[in-house]
Coordinates of C-alpha atoms in Angstrom, one line a residue:
M1060 CA -32.9 73.7 43.1
S1061 CA -30.9 76.0 41.1
P1062 CA -28.8 74.7 38.1
I1063 CA -25.6 76.0 39.6
L1064 CA -26.4 74.0 42.8
L1065 CA -27.4 70.9 40.9
L1066 CA -24.3 71.2 38.8
A1067 CA -22.1 71.4 42.1
L1068 CA -23.9 68.3 43.3
L1069 CA -23.1 66.4 40.2
Q1070 CA -19.5 67.3 40.3
G1071 CA -19.0 66.6 43.9
L1072 CA -20.9 63.3 44.2
L1073 CA -21.1 61.6 40.9
L1074 CA -17.6 62.2 39.1
G1075 CA -15.4 63.0 41.9
T1076 CA -13.1 65.8 42.6
Y1077 CA -9.9 64.9 41.0
G1078 CA -10.7 63.0 38.0
S1079 CA -10.5 64.4 34.4
S1080 CA -14.1 65.8 34.4
L1081 CA -15.7 68.8 32.6
C1082 CA -19.1 70.0 33.6
G1083 CA -21.3 72.7 32.5
I1084 CA -24.7 73.8 31.1
R1085 CA -25.5 73.3 27.4
M1086 CA -28.4 74.9 25.6
Q1087 CA -29.7 72.4 23.1
F1088 CA -31.7 73.3 20.1
A1089 CA -34.0 71.1 17.9
G1090 CA -31.8 68.5 16.2
G1091 CA -29.0 68.9 18.5
G1092 CA -29.5 65.9 20.9
F1093 CA -26.5 64.0 19.7
L1094 CA -23.1 63.3 20.9
Q1095 CA -20.3 62.6 18.3
Y1096 CA -17.0 61.1 19.5
H1097 CA -14.2 61.7 17.1
G1098 CA -11.3 59.3 17.5
G1099 CA -7.7 59.5 15.9
F1100 CA -7.2 63.2 16.7
G1101 CA -4.0 64.4 18.6
D1102 CA -2.3 62.2 21.2
D1103 CA -3.5 62.2 24.7
T1104 CA -5.5 65.4 24.4
V1105 CA -9.2 65.2 25.1
I1106 CA -11.4 68.1 23.5
I1107 CA -15.0 69.0 24.1
E1108 CA -16.9 71.1 21.7
N1109 CA -20.4 72.4 21.5
R1110 CA -22.3 72.8 18.2
L1111 CA -25.8 73.4 17.3
D1112 CA -26.0 69.9 15.9
G1113 CA -24.5 68.1 18.9
L1114 CA -21.9 67.8 21.7
I1115 CA -18.5 66.9 20.0
V1116 CA -15.9 64.9 22.0
K1117 CA -12.3 64.4 20.4
S1118 CA -9.4 62.4 21.4
G1119 CA -6.6 60.3 19.9
Y1120 CA -8.4 57.0 20.7
L1121 CA -10.3 54.9 18.4
P1122 CA -13.0 53.9 17.4
S1123 CA -15.3 56.9 16.7
T1124 CA -19.0 56.5 17.8
N1125 CA -22.3 58.4 17.8
L1126 CA -24.9 58.5 20.6
T1127 CA -28.4 59.8 20.7
L1128 CA -29.1 62.1 23.7
Q1129 CA -32.2 63.8 25.0
S1130 CA -34.6 64.8 22.2
L1131 CA -36.4 67.8 23.7
P1132 CA -34.7 71.3 23.4
G1133 CA -33.6 73.1 26.5
N1134 CA -30.7 73.7 29.1
Y1135 CA -29.1 70.5 29.9
I1136 CA -26.6 70.0 32.8
F1137 CA -23.8 67.6 31.6
C1138 CA -20.5 66.2 32.9
V1139 CA -18.0 64.4 30.8
H1140 CA -15.5 62.3 32.6
W1141 CA -12.4 60.7 31.1
F1142 CA -10.8 57.6 32.7
P1143 CA -7.5 56.7 31.0
A1144 CA -6.9 53.7 33.3
L1145 CA -10.2 52.1 31.8
R1146 CA -10.1 53.9 28.4
T1147 CA -13.7 54.9 29.2
F1148 CA -15.7 58.1 28.8
I1149 CA -18.6 58.7 30.9
L1150 CA -21.3 61.3 30.2
K1151 CA -23.9 62.6 32.4
Y1152 CA -26.6 64.4 30.4
G1153 CA -29.6 65.6 32.1
V1154 CA -31.0 62.6 33.9
Q1155 CA -29.4 60.0 31.6
N1156 CA -26.0 58.3 31.8
Y1157 CA -23.9 57.2 28.9
S1158 CA -20.5 55.5 28.4
W1159 CA -18.3 54.4 25.6
H1160 CA -15.0 52.4 25.5
V1161 CA -12.2 53.4 23.4
M1162 CA -9.1 51.4 22.2
E1163 CA -5.4 52.1 21.2
R1164 CA -4.5 55.6 19.9
S1165 CA -4.3 56.2 16.2
N1166 CA -0.9 56.3 14.6
E1167 CA -2.1 59.3 12.4
N1168 CA 0.0 62.4 12.9
G1169 CA -1.9 64.8 10.7
N1170 CA -4.9 65.6 13.0
T1171 CA -3.8 67.8 15.8
F1172 CA -5.6 70.7 17.3
T1173 CA -4.4 74.2 18.5
V1174 CA -7.2 76.0 20.5
L1175 CA -6.9 79.7 20.5
S1176 CA -7.9 81.5 23.6
N1177 CA -9.6 84.4 21.7
E1178 CA -11.4 82.2 19.1
T1179 CA -15.0 83.4 18.7
C1180 CA -17.8 80.7 19.3
P1181 CA -20.8 80.7 17.0
E1182 CA -23.9 82.0 18.3
N1183 CA -25.8 80.0 20.9
T1184 CA -23.0 77.4 21.2
T1185 CA -21.3 78.9 24.5
M1186 CA -21.4 76.4 27.4
S1187 CA -22.0 78.1 30.7
N1188 CA -21.1 77.5 34.4
M1189 CA -18.1 75.4 33.2
S1190 CA -15.7 73.8 35.6
F1191 CA -12.9 71.2 35.4
N1192 CA -12.3 69.2 38.3
W1193 CA -14.3 71.5 40.6
I1194 CA -12.3 74.6 39.4
K1195 CA -14.3 77.2 37.7
Q1196 CA -13.4 77.8 33.9
K1197 CA -14.1 80.4 31.5
N1198 CA -17.4 80.1 29.5
S1199 CA -16.7 78.8 26.0
C1200 CA -17.9 76.6 23.1
R1201 CA -14.9 74.3 23.4
F1202 CA -12.4 73.1 26.1
V1203 CA -9.1 71.0 26.2
F1204 CA -8.4 68.8 29.1
P1205 CA -5.1 69.8 30.5
H1206 CA -2.5 67.1 31.2
Q1207 CA -2.9 65.8 34.9
N1208 CA -0.2 65.9 37.5
W1209 CA 0.2 62.1 38.3
N1210 CA 2.9 62.9 40.9
S1211 CA 0.4 63.6 43.6
T1212 CA -0.4 60.9 46.0
K1213 CA -3.7 62.5 46.9
F1214 CA -4.6 62.7 43.1
V1215 CA -3.6 59.0 42.4
D1216 CA -5.4 57.8 45.5
H1217 CA -8.6 59.4 44.6
E1218 CA -8.5 58.3 40.9
I1219 CA -7.8 54.7 42.1
S1220 CA -10.8 55.0 44.3
E1221 CA -12.9 56.4 41.5
I1222 CA -11.8 53.4 39.3
S1223 CA -12.7 51.0 42.0
Q1224 CA -16.3 52.3 42.2
L1225 CA -16.7 52.1 38.5
L1226 CA -15.5 48.5 38.4
D1227 CA -18.1 47.7 40.7
K1228 CA -20.8 48.8 38.3
P1229 CA -22.0 46.4 35.6
G1230 CA -21.2 47.2 32.1
V1231 CA -18.0 49.0 32.8
A1232 CA -15.0 47.1 31.8
T1233 CA -11.6 47.3 30.3
S1234 CA -8.6 45.0 29.3
G1235 CA -6.1 43.9 31.7
R1236 CA -3.4 45.2 29.5
V1237 CA -4.8 48.8 29.6
L1238 CA -5.3 48.9 33.4
R1239 CA -1.8 47.4 34.0
R1240 CA 0.0 49.8 31.8
W1241 CA -1.8 52.8 33.4
I1242 CA -1.1 51.5 37.0
D1243 CA 2.6 50.8 36.2
K1244 CA 3.0 54.3 34.6
T1245 CA 1.2 56.0 37.5
L1246 CA 3.1 54.1 40.2
S1247 CA 6.4 54.7 38.7
G1248 CA 5.9 58.6 38.6
V1249 CA 4.1 59.2 41.8
Q1250 CA 6.2 61.0 44.5
F1251 CA 5.9 59.7 48.1
K1252 CA 7.8 59.8 51.4
G1253 CA 9.4 56.9 52.9
N1254 CA 9.9 53.4 51.3
S1255 CA 6.4 52.4 50.4
H1256 CA 2.8 53.9 49.8
H1257 CA -0.7 52.3 49.6
F1258 CA -3.5 53.6 47.4
G1259 CA -7.1 52.6 47.4
N1260 CA -9.3 50.5 49.7
G1261 CA -11.8 49.0 47.4
T1262 CA -12.0 46.8 44.3
L1263 CA -8.7 48.1 43.1
Q1264 CA -5.8 48.6 45.6
A1265 CA -2.1 49.3 44.8
S1266 CA 1.1 49.5 46.9
V1267 CA 4.5 50.7 45.6
F1268 CA 7.7 49.9 47.1
K1269 CA 11.2 51.4 46.9
L1270 CA 13.4 48.3 46.2
N1271 CA 16.1 49.2 48.8
S1272 CA 15.7 45.9 50.4
V1273 CA 13.4 42.9 50.5
D1274 CA 12.3 43.9 53.9
V1275 CA 10.1 46.7 52.5
L1276 CA 7.6 44.0 51.5
R1277 CA 6.7 43.4 55.0
S1278 CA 4.8 46.6 54.9
I1279 CA 2.0 45.2 52.5
P1280 CA -1.3 46.2 54.2
K1281 CA -3.1 43.3 55.7
K1282 CA -6.4 44.4 54.3
M1283 CA -5.1 43.4 50.8
G1284 CA -5.5 39.8 51.9
I1285 CA -2.3 38.5 50.3
S1286 CA 1.2 37.8 51.2
V1287 CA 4.2 37.9 48.8
S1288 CA 7.6 36.5 49.1
V1289 CA 10.1 38.0 46.5
P1290 CA 13.5 36.5 45.9
K1291 CA 16.6 38.5 46.1
Q1292 CA 17.2 38.0 42.5
V1293 CA 14.3 40.4 41.6
I1294 CA 16.2 43.3 43.4
E1295 CA 19.5 42.2 41.5
K1296 CA 17.6 42.3 38.2
A1297 CA 15.9 45.4 38.7
G1298 CA 18.8 47.4 40.1
S1299 CA 19.0 50.1 42.5
G1300 CA 16.3 53.0 42.4
K1301 CA 13.6 50.7 40.9
R1302 CA 10.2 50.3 42.4
L1303 CA 8.0 47.3 42.9
H1304 CA 4.3 47.4 42.3
V1305 CA 2.0 45.1 44.0
V1306 CA -1.8 45.4 42.9
T1307 CA -4.9 43.5 43.7
V1308 CA -8.1 43.7 41.7
H1309 CA -11.3 42.2 42.8
G1310 CA -13.9 41.0 40.3
T1311 CA -13.3 39.5 36.8
S1312 CA -14.5 42.3 34.6
V1313 CA -11.0 43.3 33.8
F1314 CA -9.4 39.9 33.4
K1315 CA -12.0 38.0 31.7
D1316 CA -11.1 35.3 29.2
A1317 CA -12.9 33.7 26.3
A1318 CA -13.7 30.7 28.4
N1319 CA -15.2 32.8 31.2
S1320 CA -13.0 31.1 33.8
T1321 CA -13.9 31.1 37.5
V1322 CA -11.3 33.0 39.6
L1323 CA -11.1 31.9 43.1
G1324 CA -12.3 34.7 45.4
D1325 CA -12.6 37.0 42.4
K1326 CA -9.0 38.3 43.1
V1327 CA -6.2 39.1 40.8
I1328 CA -2.7 39.8 42.2
G1329 CA -0.3 41.8 40.0
V1330 CA 3.4 42.1 40.9
S1331 CA 5.8 44.0 38.6
V1332 CA 8.9 46.1 38.6
E1333 CA 9.1 49.6 37.2
N1334 CA 10.1 49.4 33.4
T1335 CA 11.6 45.9 33.8
K1336 CA 10.6 42.5 32.6
V1337 CA 11.4 39.8 35.1
S1338 CA 11.2 36.1 34.1
N1339 CA 13.1 32.8 34.4
L1340 CA 13.8 33.4 38.1
C1341 CA 16.0 30.7 39.7
E1342 CA 14.0 31.2 42.8
D1343 CA 10.3 31.3 42.6
I1344 CA 8.3 34.2 43.8
M1345 CA 5.6 33.1 46.1
F1346 CA 1.9 34.2 46.7
N1347 CA -0.5 33.1 49.2
F1348 CA -4.0 33.5 48.3
E1349 CA -6.4 33.3 51.3
H1350 CA -9.9 31.8 50.6
E1351 CA -12.7 29.9 52.1
P1352 CA -12.5 26.0 51.8
V1353 CA -13.3 24.8 48.2
K1354 CA -15.7 22.2 47.2
T1355 CA -14.5 18.6 46.9
N1356 CA -15.2 18.4 43.2
L1357 CA -13.1 21.6 42.4
S1358 CA -9.5 22.2 42.5
P1359 CA -7.4 25.5 42.6
V1360 CA -4.9 26.2 39.7
C1361 CA -2.4 28.9 39.9
V1362 CA -2.3 30.9 36.6
F1363 CA -1.0 34.1 35.0
W1364 CA -2.6 36.6 32.6
N1365 CA -1.0 36.3 29.1
E1366 CA -1.5 39.6 27.3
S1367 CA -0.7 38.2 24.1
T1368 CA -3.6 35.9 24.0
D1369 CA -5.9 37.8 26.5
G1370 CA -6.3 34.6 28.6
W1371 CA -5.0 32.7 31.6
S1372 CA -2.0 30.4 31.3
T1373 CA -0.3 27.9 33.8
F1374 CA 3.1 28.3 32.2
G1375 CA 5.9 28.8 34.9
C1376 CA 3.5 28.4 37.8
R1377 CA 3.1 25.6 40.3
T1378 CA 0.1 25.2 42.6
F1379 CA 0.3 24.0 46.4
P1380 CA -3.4 23.9 47.7
K1381 CA -4.2 24.1 51.4
E1382 CA -7.4 24.1 53.2
N1383 CA -7.8 28.0 53.7
H1384 CA -5.2 29.3 51.3
T1385 CA -3.3 28.4 48.0
Q1386 CA 0.2 29.0 47.4
C1387 CA 1.5 29.8 43.9
N1388 CA 5.0 29.5 43.1
C1389 CA 5.8 31.4 39.8
S1390 CA 9.1 32.0 37.8
H1391 CA 8.1 35.5 36.6
L1392 CA 6.5 38.5 37.5
T1393 CA 3.0 39.7 36.1
Y1394 CA -0.7 39.5 37.1
F1395 CA -1.6 36.2 38.8
A1396 CA -4.9 34.5 40.0
V1397 CA -6.1 31.3 41.1
L1398 CA -8.8 29.4 38.8
M1399 CA -11.3 27.0 40.1
Q1400 CA -11.4 23.9 37.9
Y1401 CA -13.2 20.6 38.1
S1402 CA -10.8 18.4 39.9
S1403 CA -9.3 15.5 38.1
Q1404 CA -7.0 12.8 39.4
K1405 CA -3.5 14.1 39.9
I1406 CA -0.7 11.9 38.5
S1407 CA 2.8 11.9 39.5
E1408 CA 5.7 13.1 37.2
E1409 CA 7.2 9.6 37.1
H1410 CA 4.0 8.0 36.1
L1411 CA 3.2 10.8 33.6
V1412 CA 6.6 10.0 31.9
S1413 CA 6.0 6.2 31.8
L1414 CA 2.6 6.6 30.4
S1415 CA 3.7 9.1 27.9
V1416 CA 6.6 6.7 26.8
L1417 CA 4.2 3.8 26.5
T1418 CA 1.6 5.7 24.6
F1419 CA 3.9 7.3 22.1
V1420 CA 5.8 3.9 21.5
G1421 CA 2.3 2.2 21.0
C1422 CA 1.0 4.8 18.7
T1423 CA 4.1 4.7 16.6
I1424 CA 3.9 0.9 16.4
S1425 CA 0.2 1.0 15.7
F1426 CA 0.5 3.6 13.1
L1427 CA 3.2 1.6 11.3
A1428 CA 1.2 -1.7 11.6
A1429 CA -2.0 0.0 10.4
L1430 CA -0.2 1.5 7.5
F1431 CA 1.6 -1.8 6.5
T1432 CA -1.8 -3.8 6.8
I1433 CA -3.5 -1.1 4.5
C1434 CA -0.7 -1.3 2.0
W1435 CA -0.5 -5.2 2.2
N1436 CA -4.2 -5.4 1.5
F1437 CA -4.2 -2.7 -1.3
C1438 CA -1.4 -4.9 -3.1
T1439 CA -3.0 -8.2 -2.7
R1440 CA -6.8 -7.8 -2.7
K1441 CA -9.5 -6.1 -4.6
T1442 CA -11.2 -4.3 -1.6
H1443 CA -13.8 -2.5 -3.7
L1444 CA -15.5 -5.9 -4.4
N1445 CA -15.7 -6.9 -0.7
P1446 CA -17.7 -4.5 1.7
T1447 CA -16.5 -6.4 4.8
L1448 CA -13.0 -5.9 4.0
N1449 CA -13.5 -2.3 3.0
I1450 CA -15.0 -1.7 6.5
H1451 CA -11.8 -3.2 8.1
M1452 CA -9.6 -1.1 6.1
N1453 CA -11.5 2.1 7.0
L1454 CA -11.3 1.2 10.5
L1455 CA -7.6 0.8 10.2
G1456 CA -7.4 4.2 8.4
A1457 CA -9.3 5.8 11.4
V1458 CA -6.8 4.1 13.7
L1459 CA -3.9 5.4 11.6
L1460 CA -5.4 9.1 11.8
L1461 CA -6.0 9.0 15.4
D1462 CA -2.4 7.7 16.2
F1463 CA -0.9 10.5 14.2
C1464 CA -3.4 13.3 15.6
F1465 CA -2.8 12.3 19.1
M1466 CA 1.0 12.3 19.0
S1467 CA 0.7 15.8 17.0
S1468 CA -1.6 17.2 19.6
A1469 CA 0.5 16.1 22.6
V1470 CA 3.6 17.8 21.1
L1471 CA 1.8 21.0 20.0
G1472 CA 0.4 21.4 23.6
A1473 CA 3.8 22.3 24.9
F1474 CA 3.9 25.3 22.6
D1475 CA 2.1 28.6 23.0
L1476 CA 0.3 28.4 19.5
P1477 CA -3.3 29.0 20.1
S1478 CA -4.6 28.8 16.5
V1479 CA -2.5 25.9 15.7
C1480 CA -3.6 24.0 18.8
K1481 CA -7.2 24.7 18.0
G1482 CA -6.8 23.1 14.6
S1483 CA -5.0 20.2 16.0
G1484 CA -7.5 19.7 18.6
M1485 CA -10.4 19.6 16.2
L1486 CA -8.4 17.1 14.0
L1487 CA -7.8 14.8 17.0
H1488 CA -11.6 15.0 18.0
F1489 CA -12.6 14.4 14.4
A1490 CA -10.1 11.2 14.3
Q1491 CA -11.6 9.8 17.6
L1492 CA -15.2 10.2 16.5
C1493 CA -14.4 8.5 13.2
M1494 CA -12.8 5.6 15.0
F1495 CA -15.8 5.2 17.3
T1496 CA -18.0 5.4 14.2
W1497 CA -16.2 2.6 12.3
M1498 CA -16.1 0.5 15.3
G1499 CA -19.9 0.8 15.4
I1500 CA -20.0 0.0 11.6
E1501 CA -18.0 -3.1 12.5
G1502 CA -20.5 -4.1 14.9
F1503 CA -23.3 -3.5 12.4
N1504 CA -21.4 -5.7 9.9
L1505 CA -21.1 -8.3 12.4
Y1506 CA -25.0 -8.2 12.9
R1507 CA -25.4 -8.3 9.1
L1508 CA -23.2 -11.5 8.8
V1509 CA -24.4 -13.4 11.9
V1510 CA -27.7 -12.3 13.0
K1511 CA -29.8 -10.8 10.4
V1512 CA -28.3 -12.3 7.2
F1513 CA -28.9 -10.4 3.7
D1514 CA -27.1 -10.2 0.5
S1515 CA -23.7 -8.3 1.0
T1516 CA -24.0 -7.1 -2.7
S1517 CA -26.7 -4.8 -1.6
F1518 CA -24.7 -3.3 1.2
A1519 CA -23.6 0.2 -0.1
T1520 CA -19.9 0.7 0.9
K1521 CA -20.1 4.3 -0.3
K1522 CA -23.0 5.1 2.0
L1523 CA -21.0 3.7 4.9
A1524 CA -18.0 5.8 4.0
V1525 CA -20.1 8.9 4.1
I1526 CA -21.5 7.8 7.6
G1527 CA -18.1 6.7 8.9
W1528 CA -16.2 10.0 7.8
G1529 CA -19.1 12.6 7.3
F1530 CA -20.9 12.2 10.6
P1531 CA -17.9 12.9 12.9
A1532 CA -16.9 15.8 10.6
L1533 CA -20.5 17.3 11.0
I1534 CA -20.3 17.0 14.8
V1535 CA -16.8 18.7 15.0
L1536 CA -18.2 21.5 12.6
V1537 CA -21.2 22.1 14.7
I1538 CA -19.2 22.4 17.9
F1539 CA -16.8 24.7 16.2
L1540 CA -19.6 26.9 15.0
V1541 CA -21.3 27.1 18.3
D1542 CA -18.0 28.2 20.1
F1543 CA -14.5 27.9 18.6
E1544 CA -13.1 28.3 22.1
Y1545 CA -14.3 24.7 22.9
Y1546 CA -11.1 23.6 21.0
G1547 CA -7.6 24.6 22.4
L1548 CA -5.3 23.6 25.2
Y1549 CA -6.5 21.2 27.7
S1550 CA -4.5 20.6 30.9
I1551 CA -4.4 17.9 33.6
N1552 CA -3.0 18.2 37.2
V1553 CA 0.6 16.8 37.5
D1554 CA 2.5 16.4 40.7
R1555 CA 5.9 17.8 39.0
P1556 CA 8.3 19.1 41.7
S1557 CA 11.1 19.3 39.3
S1558 CA 9.5 21.7 37.1
C1559 CA 7.7 25.2 37.3
N1560 CA 4.9 23.7 35.4
S1561 CA 2.3 21.6 37.4
R1562 CA 0.2 20.9 34.4
A1563 CA 0.5 18.7 31.4
S1564 CA -1.2 20.0 28.2
I1565 CA -2.6 18.7 25.1
C1566 CA -4.5 20.1 22.1
W1567 CA -8.1 18.9 22.7
L1568 CA -11.5 19.8 24.0
T1569 CA -11.4 22.5 26.5
E1570 CA -15.1 22.1 27.8
P1571 CA -15.4 18.9 29.9
I1572 CA -19.2 18.7 29.5
I1573 CA -18.8 18.3 25.6
H1574 CA -16.3 15.5 26.2
K1575 CA -18.8 13.7 28.7
V1576 CA -21.8 14.2 26.4
V1577 CA -20.4 13.9 22.9
N1578 CA -17.5 11.5 23.3
L1579 CA -18.4 9.3 26.3
G1580 CA -22.1 9.1 25.4
Y1581 CA -21.5 8.4 21.8
F1582 CA -18.9 5.6 22.6
G1583 CA -21.3 4.3 25.3
I1584 CA -23.9 3.6 22.6
V1585 CA -21.3 1.9 20.3
F1586 CA -19.9 0.0 23.3
L1587 CA -23.2 -1.5 24.3
F1588 CA -24.1 -2.4 20.8
N1589 CA -20.8 -4.0 20.1
C1590 CA -20.8 -5.9 23.4
G1591 CA -24.1 -7.4 22.3
M1592 CA -22.7 -8.6 19.0
L1593 CA -19.7 -10.2 20.7
T1594 CA -22.0 -11.8 23.0
V1595 CA -23.9 -13.5 20.0
M1596 CA -20.5 -14.8 18.7
V1597 CA -19.4 -16.3 22.1
V1598 CA -22.7 -18.0 22.5
R1599 CA -22.4 -19.7 19.0
V1600 CA -18.8 -20.7 19.8
L1601 CA -19.9 -22.3 23.0
H1602 CA -22.9 -24.0 21.5
L1603 CA -20.7 -25.7 18.8
M1604 CA -17.9 -26.9 21.0
P1605 CA -15.7 -28.1 18.1
H1606 CA -13.4 -31.1 18.9
N1607 CA -10.6 -30.1 16.6
R1608 CA -7.9 -28.2 18.4
R1609 CA -7.1 -26.1 15.2
E1610 CA -10.6 -25.1 15.0
Q1611 CA -10.8 -24.2 18.5
T1612 CA -7.7 -22.0 18.1
Q1613 CA -9.2 -20.4 15.0
Y1614 CA -12.4 -19.5 16.9
C1615 CA -10.4 -17.9 19.8
V1616 CA -8.3 -15.8 17.4
T1617 CA -11.4 -14.7 15.8
L1618 CA -12.9 -13.7 19.1
L1619 CA -9.8 -12.0 20.3
G1620 CA -9.7 -10.1 17.1
L1621 CA -13.2 -9.0 17.2
I1622 CA -12.6 -7.6 20.7
F1623 CA -10.1 -5.0 19.2
M1624 CA -12.1 -4.6 15.9
L1625 CA -15.3 -3.7 18.0
G1626 CA -13.2 -1.4 20.2
L1627 CA -14.2 -2.9 23.4
P1628 CA -10.9 -2.1 25.3
W1629 CA -11.9 1.5 25.1
G1630 CA -14.7 0.6 27.7
I1631 CA -11.8 0.3 30.3
A1632 CA -12.1 4.1 30.5
F1633 CA -15.4 3.8 32.4
F1634 CA -13.4 2.2 35.3
S1635 CA -10.8 5.1 35.6
F1636 CA -11.5 6.4 39.1
G1637 CA -10.7 5.7 42.6
A1638 CA -8.0 3.2 43.7
V1639 CA -7.9 1.6 40.3
Y1640 CA -7.3 4.9 38.5
L1641 CA -3.6 4.3 37.9
P1642 CA -3.7 0.8 36.9
V1643 CA -6.5 1.5 34.5
Q1644 CA -4.5 4.3 33.0
Y1645 CA -1.6 1.9 32.2
L1646 CA -3.9 -0.9 30.9
F1647 CA -5.9 1.5 28.8
S1648 CA -2.7 3.2 27.4
I1649 CA -1.2 -0.3 26.4
L1650 CA -4.2 -1.9 24.9
N1651 CA -5.6 1.1 22.8
S1652 CA -2.3 2.5 21.8
L1653 CA -1.5 -0.8 20.1
Q1654 CA -4.9 -1.5 18.6
G1655 CA -3.5 -1.2 15.1
L1656 CA -0.9 -3.8 15.9
F1657 CA -3.4 -6.2 17.4
I1658 CA -5.7 -5.7 14.3
F1659 CA -2.6 -6.5 12.1
F1660 CA -1.8 -9.8 14.1
W1661 CA -5.5 -10.9 13.8
Y1662 CA -5.6 -10.2 10.2
W1663 CA -2.3 -12.0 9.5
A1664 CA -3.2 -14.9 11.6
L1665 CA -6.8 -15.5 9.7
S1666 CA -5.1 -14.9 6.3
Q1667 CA -2.8 -18.0 6.8
P1668 CA -3.9 -21.1 4.7
H1669 CA -6.0 -23.7 6.5
V1670 CA -6.0 -27.5 6.1
K1671 CA -9.2 -28.5 4.6
H1672 CA -11.3 -31.1 6.1
P1673 CA -12.4 -33.8 3.7
S1674 CA -16.0 -33.7 4.9
R1675 CA -16.4 -30.0 4.4
S1676 CA -14.9 -27.1 2.6
L1677 CA -14.4 -23.4 3.8
D1678 CA -14.1 -22.0 0.3
S1679 CA -17.8 -21.7 -0.2
S1680 CA -18.3 -18.0 -0.8
S1681 CA -21.9 -18.2 -1.5
A1682 CA -22.9 -19.9 1.7
T1683 CA -24.5 -17.9 4.4
P1684 CA -25.6 -18.5 8.0
A1685 CA -29.0 -19.1 6.6
S1686 CA -27.9 -21.9 4.3
P1687 CA -29.1 -25.6 5.3
R1688 CA -25.9 -26.8 6.6
S1689 CA -24.7 -27.8 10.1
D1690 CA -24.0 -25.1 12.7
Q1691 CA -20.4 -25.8 12.5
S1692 CA -20.1 -25.1 8.8
T1693 CA -22.3 -22.1 9.6
L1694 CA -19.8 -20.6 12.1
M1695 CA -16.9 -21.4 9.9
S1696 CA -18.6 -19.5 7.0
D1697 CA -19.2 -16.4 9.3
H1698 CA -15.5 -16.7 10.5
K1699 CA -14.3 -16.7 6.9
K1700 CA -16.6 -13.7 6.0
L1701 CA -15.3 -11.7 8.8
L1702 CA -11.9 -11.8 7.0
T1703 CA -12.9 -11.8 3.5

């Protein structure tokens, strides 16, 4: 096959007829098997130069890069194709394919090129059999891509088809912002007859409508697999003479967020008005995404592409899932999709408000009670001499920190502050792990006092502090270093007809598997251990059966206080499913949001002066459960140690 015939085949079949492609034959000498891309020159101009030391490509887009080509000297057939919609260059050089992606244009204005038609090429650098978009060109050592005429429907349709083919190939991708801007600019300038025109039939499809009336939207091709209902307010905001752009993109290579979210049907729908930002609509724009029935453990969520964060967001969108399609109602125009997320129990707006009020009021009271107890103890006791009391105060400190972090994260979840939300989520996770750890230390301390007695003076409080605060910090740091995207905005489903937003958000862990393994697994171990310690105390109380009503009351107060000190009400979370989901949510919110208050009451009740029995004294600080005393005196000693 002759080189000219092979060159024609490459142009016609590989790179397309109407794209910005330059093909030719280059004579490569020893040491010239390189491609150098120089960014930051000119504006939209693309320049191809041939030199003895390599092939040079210049444009205004950054960054610059170098590629190593074929090493053997000889004649090489090459084609350079430039896709502005993807900001991607593709080079076919001999039998090899190369590609590189460029970003924004440089702001520098000093590097511009003026190519003279009669400029002499250095010896052996002239490229032969040159053609641009199948049109033969004069042989030269340099070539400037001319500006393309985007007014032609034939050219735009072919370019969109070429882009669709590229998006189907692995390794070729661009940002959603770049593709959207190119499509909007192209559809705004293309000339066509009638009220609408459709482009493409593959991965990328686009329809443009003249906004003469809403009725023009009825002409959306059925093969796009979507239905769109646009309110009249869109036409009023856009004004006469504007165009409406409707785009579908199959695949997630363009709109890929850091969390690698799963898009239902791999379909993204874009709706925008020519040179107009449309938001805060009184009447929602409605989309219907057709799809196969989803799995029972998954739920669809309507989202839009947030270009400022390069991620999906639910703000302004509501989700109405059906068996074979999902309806999305949104208050603004942009690019939309339906994400598949692990389904969680949906809660109504009324219950969400009630639970939020209960939790915030409870956390505020708990915060103040914990703070007061710590200050009270600091002013009246020498905690550094008593390890048990130090443990109580550290637990209250963890409760105080958790209450504050929870309320802060819930408030910050309502704002679009990704970095701040990540930090708040990390602090909330740290505070929760600290409280779990100190509850476990409380159980260990109970084991030390009741089951396996040893001298409290050898009990290193500083070591416990390192464990109680350092171990949770280490866990959070490891998770952050593995992937900082594991912290951020976490949302739950809310049946909220009065608002555009069908999700409630908090700054927390974004990966459910980490929550299940780290939080639930860690707490499960602490919970089982502390249940065992409480069981030992209950057995002792039942065994003694004191006849004095005052002593019975004191034992009951001790056991009730231990339930909250050991964090056993947190175990209610394991029963949060099915028909009891909602009652458990209320019970969990009330008991655990008031944990600091319950500990304060317990601390206050046991700190009251007791009437001394003439036959025994409760003031013996040296006695231990191993002392040769009656079981009743032993338990009273244990009860006193739990406080002091």
